[in-house]
JSON list of C-alpha atoms in Angstrom, two decimals:
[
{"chain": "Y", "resi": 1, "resn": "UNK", "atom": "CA", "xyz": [-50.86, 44.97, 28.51]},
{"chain": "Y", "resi": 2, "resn": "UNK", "atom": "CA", "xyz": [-49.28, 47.96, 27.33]},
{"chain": "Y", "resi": 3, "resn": "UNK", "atom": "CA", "xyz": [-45.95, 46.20, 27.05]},
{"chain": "Y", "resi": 4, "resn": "UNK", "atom": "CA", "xyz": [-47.29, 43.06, 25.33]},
{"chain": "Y", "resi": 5, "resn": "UNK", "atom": "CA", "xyz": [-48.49, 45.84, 22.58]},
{"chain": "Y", "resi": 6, "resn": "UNK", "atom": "CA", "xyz": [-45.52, 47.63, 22.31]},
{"chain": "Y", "resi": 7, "resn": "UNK", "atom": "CA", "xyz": [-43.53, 44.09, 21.84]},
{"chain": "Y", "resi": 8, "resn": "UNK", "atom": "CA", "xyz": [-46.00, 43.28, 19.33]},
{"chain": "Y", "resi": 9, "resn": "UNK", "atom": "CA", "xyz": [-46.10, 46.25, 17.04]},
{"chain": "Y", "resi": 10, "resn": "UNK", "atom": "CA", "xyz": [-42.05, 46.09, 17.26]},
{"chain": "Y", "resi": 11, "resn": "UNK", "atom": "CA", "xyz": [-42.00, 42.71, 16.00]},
{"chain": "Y", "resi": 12, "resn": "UNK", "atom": "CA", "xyz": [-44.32, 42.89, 13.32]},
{"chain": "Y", "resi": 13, "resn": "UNK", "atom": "CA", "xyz": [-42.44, 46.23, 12.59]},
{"chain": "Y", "resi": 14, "resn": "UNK", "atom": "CA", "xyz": [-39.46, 44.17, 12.25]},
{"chain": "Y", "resi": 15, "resn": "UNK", "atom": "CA", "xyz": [-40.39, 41.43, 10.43]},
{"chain": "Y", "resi": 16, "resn": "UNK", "atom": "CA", "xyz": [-41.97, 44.10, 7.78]},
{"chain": "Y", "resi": 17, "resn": "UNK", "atom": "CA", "xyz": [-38.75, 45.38, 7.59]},
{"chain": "Y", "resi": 18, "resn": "UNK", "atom": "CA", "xyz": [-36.75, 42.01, 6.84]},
{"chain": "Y", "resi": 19, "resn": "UNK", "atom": "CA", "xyz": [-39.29, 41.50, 4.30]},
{"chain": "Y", "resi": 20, "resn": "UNK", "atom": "CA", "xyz": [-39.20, 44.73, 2.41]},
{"chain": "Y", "resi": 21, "resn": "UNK", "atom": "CA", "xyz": [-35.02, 43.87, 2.38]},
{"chain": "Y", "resi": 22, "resn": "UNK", "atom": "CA", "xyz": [-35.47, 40.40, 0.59]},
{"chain": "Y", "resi": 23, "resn": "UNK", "atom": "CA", "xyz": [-36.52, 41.88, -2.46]},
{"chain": "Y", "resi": 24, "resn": "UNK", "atom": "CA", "xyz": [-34.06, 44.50, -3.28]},
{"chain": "Y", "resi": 25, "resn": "UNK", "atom": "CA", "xyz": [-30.49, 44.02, -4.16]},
{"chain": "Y", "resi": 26, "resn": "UNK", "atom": "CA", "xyz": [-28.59, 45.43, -1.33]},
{"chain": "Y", "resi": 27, "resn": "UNK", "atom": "CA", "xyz": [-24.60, 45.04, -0.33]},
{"chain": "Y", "resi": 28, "resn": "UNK", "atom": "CA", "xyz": [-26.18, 42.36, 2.10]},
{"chain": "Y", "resi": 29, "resn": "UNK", "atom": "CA", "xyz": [-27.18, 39.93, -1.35]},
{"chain": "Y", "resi": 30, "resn": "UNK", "atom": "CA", "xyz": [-23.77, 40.88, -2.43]},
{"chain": "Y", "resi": 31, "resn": "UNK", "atom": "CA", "xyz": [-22.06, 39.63, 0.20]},
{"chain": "Y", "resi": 32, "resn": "UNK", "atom": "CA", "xyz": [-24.06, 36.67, 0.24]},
{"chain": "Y", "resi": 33, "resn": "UNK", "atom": "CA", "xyz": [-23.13, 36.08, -3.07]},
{"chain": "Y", "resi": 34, "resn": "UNK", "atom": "CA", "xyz": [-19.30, 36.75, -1.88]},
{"chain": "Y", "resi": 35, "resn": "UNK", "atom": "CA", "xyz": [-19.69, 34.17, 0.89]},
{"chain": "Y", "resi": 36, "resn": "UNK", "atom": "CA", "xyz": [-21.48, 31.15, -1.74]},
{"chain": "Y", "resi": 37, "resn": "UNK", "atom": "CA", "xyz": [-18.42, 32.19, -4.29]},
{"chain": "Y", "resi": 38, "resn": "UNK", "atom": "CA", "xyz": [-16.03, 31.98, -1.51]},
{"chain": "Y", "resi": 39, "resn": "UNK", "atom": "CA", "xyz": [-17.27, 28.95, -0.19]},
{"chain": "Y", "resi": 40, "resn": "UNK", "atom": "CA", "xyz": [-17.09, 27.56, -3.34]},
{"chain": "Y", "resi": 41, "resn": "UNK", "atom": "CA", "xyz": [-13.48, 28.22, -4.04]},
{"chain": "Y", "resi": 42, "resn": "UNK", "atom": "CA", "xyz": [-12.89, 26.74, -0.78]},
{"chain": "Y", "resi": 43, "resn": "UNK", "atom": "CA", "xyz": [-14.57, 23.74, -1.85]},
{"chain": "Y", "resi": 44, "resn": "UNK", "atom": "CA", "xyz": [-12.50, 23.25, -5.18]},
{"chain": "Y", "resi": 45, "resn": "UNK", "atom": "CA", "xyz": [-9.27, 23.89, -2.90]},
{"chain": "Y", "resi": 46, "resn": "UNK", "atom": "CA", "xyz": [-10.43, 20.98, -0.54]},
{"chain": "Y", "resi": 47, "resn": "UNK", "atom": "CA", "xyz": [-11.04, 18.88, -3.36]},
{"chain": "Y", "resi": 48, "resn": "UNK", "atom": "CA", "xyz": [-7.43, 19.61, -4.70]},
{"chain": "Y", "resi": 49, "resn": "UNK", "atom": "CA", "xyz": [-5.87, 18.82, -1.28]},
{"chain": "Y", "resi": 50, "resn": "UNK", "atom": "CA", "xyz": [-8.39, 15.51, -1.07]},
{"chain": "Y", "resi": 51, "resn": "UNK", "atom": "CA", "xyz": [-6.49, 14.75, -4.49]},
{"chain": "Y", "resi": 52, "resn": "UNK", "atom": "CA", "xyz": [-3.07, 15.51, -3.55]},
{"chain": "Y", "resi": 53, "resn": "UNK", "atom": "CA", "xyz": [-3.37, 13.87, 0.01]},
{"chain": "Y", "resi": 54, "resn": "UNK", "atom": "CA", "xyz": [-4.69, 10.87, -2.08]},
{"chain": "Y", "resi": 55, "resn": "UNK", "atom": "CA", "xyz": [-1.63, 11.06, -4.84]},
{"chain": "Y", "resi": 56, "resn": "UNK", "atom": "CA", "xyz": [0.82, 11.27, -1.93]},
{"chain": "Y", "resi": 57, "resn": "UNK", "atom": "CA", "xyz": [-0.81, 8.28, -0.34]},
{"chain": "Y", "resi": 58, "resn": "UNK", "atom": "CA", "xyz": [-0.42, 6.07, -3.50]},
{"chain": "Y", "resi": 59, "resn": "UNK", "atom": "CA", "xyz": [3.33, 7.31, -3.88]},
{"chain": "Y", "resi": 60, "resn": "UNK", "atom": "CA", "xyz": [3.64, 6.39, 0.10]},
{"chain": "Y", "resi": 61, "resn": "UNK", "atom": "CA", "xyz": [2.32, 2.72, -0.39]},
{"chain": "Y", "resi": 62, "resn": "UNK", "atom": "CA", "xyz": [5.38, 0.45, 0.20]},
{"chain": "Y", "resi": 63, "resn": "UNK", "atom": "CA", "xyz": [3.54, -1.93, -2.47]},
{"chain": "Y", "resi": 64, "resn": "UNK", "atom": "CA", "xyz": [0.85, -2.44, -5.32]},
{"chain": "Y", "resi": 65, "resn": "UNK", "atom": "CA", "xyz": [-0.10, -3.97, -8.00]},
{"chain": "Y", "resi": 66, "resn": "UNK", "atom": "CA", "xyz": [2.14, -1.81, -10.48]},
{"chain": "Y", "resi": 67, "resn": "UNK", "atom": "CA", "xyz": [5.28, -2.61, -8.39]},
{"chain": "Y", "resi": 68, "resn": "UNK", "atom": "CA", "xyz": [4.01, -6.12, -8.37]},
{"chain": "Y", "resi": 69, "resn": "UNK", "atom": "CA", "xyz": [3.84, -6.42, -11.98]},
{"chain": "Y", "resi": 70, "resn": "UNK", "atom": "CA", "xyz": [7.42, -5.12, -12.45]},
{"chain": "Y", "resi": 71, "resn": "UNK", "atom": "CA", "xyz": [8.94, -7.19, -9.93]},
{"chain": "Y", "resi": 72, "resn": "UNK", "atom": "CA", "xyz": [7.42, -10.70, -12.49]},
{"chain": "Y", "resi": 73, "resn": "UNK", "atom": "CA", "xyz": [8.71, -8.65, -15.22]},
{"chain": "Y", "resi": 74, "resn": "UNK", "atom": "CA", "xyz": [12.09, -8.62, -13.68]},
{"chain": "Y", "resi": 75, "resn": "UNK", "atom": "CA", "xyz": [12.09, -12.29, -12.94]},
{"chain": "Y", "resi": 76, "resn": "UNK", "atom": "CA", "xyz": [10.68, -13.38, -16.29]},
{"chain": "Y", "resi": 77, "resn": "UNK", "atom": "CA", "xyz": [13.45, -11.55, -18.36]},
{"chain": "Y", "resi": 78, "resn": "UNK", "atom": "CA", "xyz": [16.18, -12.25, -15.08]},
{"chain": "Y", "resi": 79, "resn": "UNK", "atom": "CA", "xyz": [15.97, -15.58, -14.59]},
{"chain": "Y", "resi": 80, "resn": "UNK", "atom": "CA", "xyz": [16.59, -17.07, -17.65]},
{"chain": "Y", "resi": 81, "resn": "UNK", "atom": "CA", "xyz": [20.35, -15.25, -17.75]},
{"chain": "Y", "resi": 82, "resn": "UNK", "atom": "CA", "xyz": [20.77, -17.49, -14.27]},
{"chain": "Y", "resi": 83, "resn": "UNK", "atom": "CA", "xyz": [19.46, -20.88, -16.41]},
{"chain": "Y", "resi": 84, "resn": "UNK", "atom": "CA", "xyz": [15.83, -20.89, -14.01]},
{"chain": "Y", "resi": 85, "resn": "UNK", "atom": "CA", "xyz": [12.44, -20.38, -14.10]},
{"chain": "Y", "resi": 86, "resn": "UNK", "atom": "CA", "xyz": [10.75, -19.71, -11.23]},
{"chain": "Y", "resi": 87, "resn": "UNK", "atom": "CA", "xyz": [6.76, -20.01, -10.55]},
{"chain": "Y", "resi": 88, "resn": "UNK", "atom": "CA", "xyz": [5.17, -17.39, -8.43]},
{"chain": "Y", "resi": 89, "resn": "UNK", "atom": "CA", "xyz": [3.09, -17.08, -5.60]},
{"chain": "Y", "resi": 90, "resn": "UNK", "atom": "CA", "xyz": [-0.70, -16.04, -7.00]},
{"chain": "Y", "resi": 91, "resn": "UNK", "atom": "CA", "xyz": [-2.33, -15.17, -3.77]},
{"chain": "Y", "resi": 92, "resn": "UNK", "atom": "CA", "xyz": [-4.31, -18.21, -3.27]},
{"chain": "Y", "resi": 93, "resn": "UNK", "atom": "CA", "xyz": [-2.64, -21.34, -3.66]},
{"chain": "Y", "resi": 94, "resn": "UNK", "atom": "CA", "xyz": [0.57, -22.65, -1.63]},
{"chain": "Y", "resi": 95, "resn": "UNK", "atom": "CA", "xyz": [4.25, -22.29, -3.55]},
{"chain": "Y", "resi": 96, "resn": "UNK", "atom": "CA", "xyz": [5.45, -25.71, -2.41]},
{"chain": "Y", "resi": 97, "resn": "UNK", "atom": "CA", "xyz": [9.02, -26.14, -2.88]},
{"chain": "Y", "resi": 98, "resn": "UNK", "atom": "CA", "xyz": [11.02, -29.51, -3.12]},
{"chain": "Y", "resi": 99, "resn": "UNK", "atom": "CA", "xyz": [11.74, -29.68, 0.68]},
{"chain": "Y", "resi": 100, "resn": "UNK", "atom": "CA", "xyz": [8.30, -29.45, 1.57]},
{"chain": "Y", "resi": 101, "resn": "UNK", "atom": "CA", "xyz": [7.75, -25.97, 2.35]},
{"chain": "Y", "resi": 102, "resn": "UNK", "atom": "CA", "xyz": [4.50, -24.50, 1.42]},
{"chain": "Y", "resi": 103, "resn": "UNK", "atom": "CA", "xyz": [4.85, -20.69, 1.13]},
{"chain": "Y", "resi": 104, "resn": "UNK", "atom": "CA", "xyz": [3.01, -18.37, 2.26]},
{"chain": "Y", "resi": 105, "resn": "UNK", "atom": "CA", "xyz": [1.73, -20.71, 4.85]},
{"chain": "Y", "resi": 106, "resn": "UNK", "atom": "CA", "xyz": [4.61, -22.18, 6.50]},
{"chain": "Y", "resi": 107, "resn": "UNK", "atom": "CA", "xyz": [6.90, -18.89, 7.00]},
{"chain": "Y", "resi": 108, "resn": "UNK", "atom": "CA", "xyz": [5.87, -19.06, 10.19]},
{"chain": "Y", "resi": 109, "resn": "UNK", "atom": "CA", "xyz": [8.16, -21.99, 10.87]},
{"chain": "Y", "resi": 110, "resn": "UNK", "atom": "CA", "xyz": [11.43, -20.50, 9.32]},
{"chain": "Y", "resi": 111, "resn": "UNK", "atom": "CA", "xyz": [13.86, -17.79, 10.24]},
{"chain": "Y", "resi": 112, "resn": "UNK", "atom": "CA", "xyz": [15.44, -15.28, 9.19]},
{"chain": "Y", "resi": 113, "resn": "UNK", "atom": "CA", "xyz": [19.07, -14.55, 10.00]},
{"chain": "Y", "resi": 114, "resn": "UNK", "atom": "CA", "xyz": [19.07, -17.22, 12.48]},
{"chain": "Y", "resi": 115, "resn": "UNK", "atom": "CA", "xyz": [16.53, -15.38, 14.58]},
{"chain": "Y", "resi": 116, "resn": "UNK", "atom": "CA", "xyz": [12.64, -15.78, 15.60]},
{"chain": "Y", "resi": 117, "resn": "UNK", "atom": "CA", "xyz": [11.89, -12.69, 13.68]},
{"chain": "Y", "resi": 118, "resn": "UNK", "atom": "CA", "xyz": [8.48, -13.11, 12.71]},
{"chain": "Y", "resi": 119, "resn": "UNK", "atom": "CA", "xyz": [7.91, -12.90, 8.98]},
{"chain": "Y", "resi": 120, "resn": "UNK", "atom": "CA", "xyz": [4.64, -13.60, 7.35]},
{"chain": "Y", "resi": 121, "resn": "UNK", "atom": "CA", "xyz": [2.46, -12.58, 4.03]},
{"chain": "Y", "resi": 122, "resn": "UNK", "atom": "CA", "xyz": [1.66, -9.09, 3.89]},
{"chain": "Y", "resi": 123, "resn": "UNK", "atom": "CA", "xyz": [0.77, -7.99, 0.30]},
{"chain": "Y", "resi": 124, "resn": "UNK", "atom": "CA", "xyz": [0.65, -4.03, 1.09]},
{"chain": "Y", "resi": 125, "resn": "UNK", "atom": "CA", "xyz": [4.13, -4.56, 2.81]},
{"chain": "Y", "resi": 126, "resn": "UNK", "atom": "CA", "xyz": [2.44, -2.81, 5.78]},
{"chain": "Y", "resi": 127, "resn": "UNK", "atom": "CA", "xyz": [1.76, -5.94, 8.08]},
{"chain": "Y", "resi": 128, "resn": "UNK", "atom": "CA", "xyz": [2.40, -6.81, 12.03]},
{"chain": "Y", "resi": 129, "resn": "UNK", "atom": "CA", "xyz": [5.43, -9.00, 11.32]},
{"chain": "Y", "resi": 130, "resn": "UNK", "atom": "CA", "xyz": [9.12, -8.11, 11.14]},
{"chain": "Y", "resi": 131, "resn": "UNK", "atom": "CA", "xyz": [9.22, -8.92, 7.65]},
{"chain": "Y", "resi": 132, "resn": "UNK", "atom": "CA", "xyz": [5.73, -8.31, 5.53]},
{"chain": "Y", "resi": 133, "resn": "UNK", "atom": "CA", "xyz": [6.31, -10.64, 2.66]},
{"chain": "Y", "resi": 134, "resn": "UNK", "atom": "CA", "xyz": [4.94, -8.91, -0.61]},
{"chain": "Y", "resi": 135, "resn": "UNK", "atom": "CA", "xyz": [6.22, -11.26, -3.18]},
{"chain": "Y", "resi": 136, "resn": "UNK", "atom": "CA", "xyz": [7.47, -15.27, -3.77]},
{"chain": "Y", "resi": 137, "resn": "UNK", "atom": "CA", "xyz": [8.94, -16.99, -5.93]},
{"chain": "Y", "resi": 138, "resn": "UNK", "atom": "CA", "xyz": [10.55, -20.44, -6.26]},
{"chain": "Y", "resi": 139, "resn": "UNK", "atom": "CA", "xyz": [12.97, -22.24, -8.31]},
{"chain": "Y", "resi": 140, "resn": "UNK", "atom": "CA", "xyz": [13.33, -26.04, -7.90]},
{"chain": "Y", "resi": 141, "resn": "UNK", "atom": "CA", "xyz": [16.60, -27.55, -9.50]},
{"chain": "Y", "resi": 142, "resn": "UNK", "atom": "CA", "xyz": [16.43, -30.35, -11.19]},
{"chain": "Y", "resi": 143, "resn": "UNK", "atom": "CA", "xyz": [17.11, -33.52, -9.86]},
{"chain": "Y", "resi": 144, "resn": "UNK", "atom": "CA", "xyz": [16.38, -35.98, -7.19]},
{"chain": "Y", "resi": 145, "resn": "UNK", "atom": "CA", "xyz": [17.78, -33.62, -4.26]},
{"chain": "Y", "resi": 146, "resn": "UNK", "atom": "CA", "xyz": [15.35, -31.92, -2.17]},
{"chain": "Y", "resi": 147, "resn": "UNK", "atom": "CA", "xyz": [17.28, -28.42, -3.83]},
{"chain": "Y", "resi": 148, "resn": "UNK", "atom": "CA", "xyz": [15.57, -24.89, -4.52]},
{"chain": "Y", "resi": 149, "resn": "UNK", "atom": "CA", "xyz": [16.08, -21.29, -4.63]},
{"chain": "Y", "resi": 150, "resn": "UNK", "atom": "CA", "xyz": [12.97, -19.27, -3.16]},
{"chain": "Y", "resi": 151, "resn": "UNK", "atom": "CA", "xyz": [13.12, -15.65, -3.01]},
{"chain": "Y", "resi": 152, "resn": "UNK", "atom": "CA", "xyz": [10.54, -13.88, -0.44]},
{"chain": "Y", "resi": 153, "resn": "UNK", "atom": "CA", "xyz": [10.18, -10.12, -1.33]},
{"chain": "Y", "resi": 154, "resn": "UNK", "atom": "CA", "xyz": [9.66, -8.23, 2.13]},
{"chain": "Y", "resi": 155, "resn": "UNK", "atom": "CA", "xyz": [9.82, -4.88, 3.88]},
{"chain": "Y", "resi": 156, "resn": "UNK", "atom": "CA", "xyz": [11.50, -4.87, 7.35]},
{"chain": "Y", "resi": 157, "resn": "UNK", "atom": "CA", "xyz": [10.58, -1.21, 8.99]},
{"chain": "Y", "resi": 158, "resn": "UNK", "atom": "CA", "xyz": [9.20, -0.24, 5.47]},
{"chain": "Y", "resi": 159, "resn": "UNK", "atom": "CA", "xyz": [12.52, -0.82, 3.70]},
{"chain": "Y", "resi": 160, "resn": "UNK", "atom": "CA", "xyz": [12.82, -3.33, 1.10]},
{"chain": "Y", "resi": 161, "resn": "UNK", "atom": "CA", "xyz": [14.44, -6.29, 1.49]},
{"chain": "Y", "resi": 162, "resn": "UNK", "atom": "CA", "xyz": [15.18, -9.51, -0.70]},
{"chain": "Y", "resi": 163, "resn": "UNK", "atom": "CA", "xyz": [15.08, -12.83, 1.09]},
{"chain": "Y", "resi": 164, "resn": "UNK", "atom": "CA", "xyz": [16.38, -15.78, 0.21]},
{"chain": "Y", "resi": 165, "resn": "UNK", "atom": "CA", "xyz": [16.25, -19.65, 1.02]},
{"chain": "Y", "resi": 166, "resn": "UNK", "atom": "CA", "xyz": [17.62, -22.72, -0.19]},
{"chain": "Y", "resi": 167, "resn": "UNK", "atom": "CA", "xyz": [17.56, -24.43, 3.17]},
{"chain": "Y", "resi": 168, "resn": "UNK", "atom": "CA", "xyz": [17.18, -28.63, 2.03]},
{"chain": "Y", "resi": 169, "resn": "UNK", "atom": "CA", "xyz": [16.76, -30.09, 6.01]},
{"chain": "Y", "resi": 170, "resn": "UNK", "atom": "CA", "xyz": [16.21, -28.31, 9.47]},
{"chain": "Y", "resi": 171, "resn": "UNK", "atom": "CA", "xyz": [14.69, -25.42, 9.50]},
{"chain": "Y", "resi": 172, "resn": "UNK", "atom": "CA", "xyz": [14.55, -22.92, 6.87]},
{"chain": "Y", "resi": 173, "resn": "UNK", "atom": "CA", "xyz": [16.57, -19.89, 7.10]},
{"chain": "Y", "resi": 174, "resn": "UNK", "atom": "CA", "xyz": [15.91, -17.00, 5.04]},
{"chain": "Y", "resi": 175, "resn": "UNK", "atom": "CA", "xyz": [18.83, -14.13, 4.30]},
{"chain": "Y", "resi": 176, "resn": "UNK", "atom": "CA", "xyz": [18.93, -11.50, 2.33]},
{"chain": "Y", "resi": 177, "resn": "UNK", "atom": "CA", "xyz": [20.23, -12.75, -1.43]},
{"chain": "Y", "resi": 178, "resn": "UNK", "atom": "CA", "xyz": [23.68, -12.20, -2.50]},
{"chain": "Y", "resi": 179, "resn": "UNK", "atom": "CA", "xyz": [22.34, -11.80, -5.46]},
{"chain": "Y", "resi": 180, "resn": "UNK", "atom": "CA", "xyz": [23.29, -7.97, -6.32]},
{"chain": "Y", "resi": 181, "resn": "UNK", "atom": "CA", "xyz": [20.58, -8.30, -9.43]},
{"chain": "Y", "resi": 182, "resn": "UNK", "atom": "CA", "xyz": [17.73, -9.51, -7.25]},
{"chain": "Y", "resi": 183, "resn": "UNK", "atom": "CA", "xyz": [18.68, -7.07, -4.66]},
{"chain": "Y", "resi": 184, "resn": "UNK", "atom": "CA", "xyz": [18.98, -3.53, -6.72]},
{"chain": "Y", "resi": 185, "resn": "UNK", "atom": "CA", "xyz": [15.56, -4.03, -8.69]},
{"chain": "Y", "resi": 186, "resn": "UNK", "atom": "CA", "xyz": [13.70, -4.81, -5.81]},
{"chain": "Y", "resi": 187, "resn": "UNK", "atom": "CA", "xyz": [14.54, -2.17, -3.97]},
{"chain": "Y", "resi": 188, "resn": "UNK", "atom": "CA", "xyz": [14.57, 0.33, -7.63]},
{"chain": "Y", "resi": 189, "resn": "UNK", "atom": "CA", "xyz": [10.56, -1.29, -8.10]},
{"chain": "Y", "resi": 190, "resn": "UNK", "atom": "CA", "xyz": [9.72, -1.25, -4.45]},
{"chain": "Y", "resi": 191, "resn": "UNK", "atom": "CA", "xyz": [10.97, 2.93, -4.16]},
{"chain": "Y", "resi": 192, "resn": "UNK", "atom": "CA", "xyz": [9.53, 3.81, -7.63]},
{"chain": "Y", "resi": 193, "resn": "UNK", "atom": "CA", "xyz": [12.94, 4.46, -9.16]}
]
């Protein structure tokens, strides 16, 4: 009994004593205050990583819509100088060119180089195929022959990398253009240069 009265007097005396604390100023409010303005600074200097981390993850994107929109700038103001004009793939509806390809969804049945490298639409350039199409764009000359240029605008391994076709039987073959024009300005667009 004796001990149950000694426990209680010491906790009451305790809790009087926390009590009598809370309303002075005392180093201990100080270095609460410390801690809060601390914490604080720590929480601006997160926030300024959050924003660099998410600056250096829009400089790391292979592709976007910026790029995207230079790259049709390009080919507006290119193409003419090569006597073509070439329609581009909008996201949505098939390019068909005049051997009967429909791009995006038939570049499963083509090569490239010769090979079974897999190749598909990717419009982040970050895909699961060899070659993560970002980009097409088709020319068809004019005529009764089953001739056209399309260019498919890719990243193989996250490098840039113009493709080209003008396959008119068998299967289609894309390589990367000869065309040094084509070839430079994707890559400039495509590594923000």
């Amino acid at each position: 009994m004796k001990r149950k009265s000694l426990y209680l007097i010491g906790s009451v005396a305790v809790l009087f004593l926390m009590l009598a604390g809370c309303g002075k100023s005392s180093p201990t409010n100080h270095s609460t205050q410390t801690q809060s303005s601390s914490s604080t600074t720590q929480s601006v200097s997160q926030s300024s990583q959050s924003d660099n981390h998410s600056d250096s993850k829009q400089s790391s994107e292979l592709w976007n819509d910026s790029k995207d929109q230079q790259l049709s700038e390009f080919i507006n103001k290119w193409a003419p100088t090569m006597g073509q004009s070439y329609t581009k793939y909008d996201g949505q509806n098939d390019l068909r060119t005049k051997s009967g390809m429909h791009y995006p969804s038939d570049l499963s049945q083509t090569t490239v180089n010769g090979s079974n490298a897999s190749i598909g639409w990717a419009p982040s350039g970050k895909g699961s195929y060899d070659y993560n199409v970002v980009a097409l764009y088709n020319y068809d000359r004019p005529g009764n022959a089953a001739t056209h240029i399309t260019y498919a605008f890719a990243f193989h391994d996250g490098q840039p990398v113009a493709l080209v076709d003008q396959s008119t039987n068998g299967t289609p073959d894309w390589t990367p253009t000869k065309n040094a024009d084509v070839a430079s300005n994707f890559e400039r667009i495509a590594n923000n240069k």
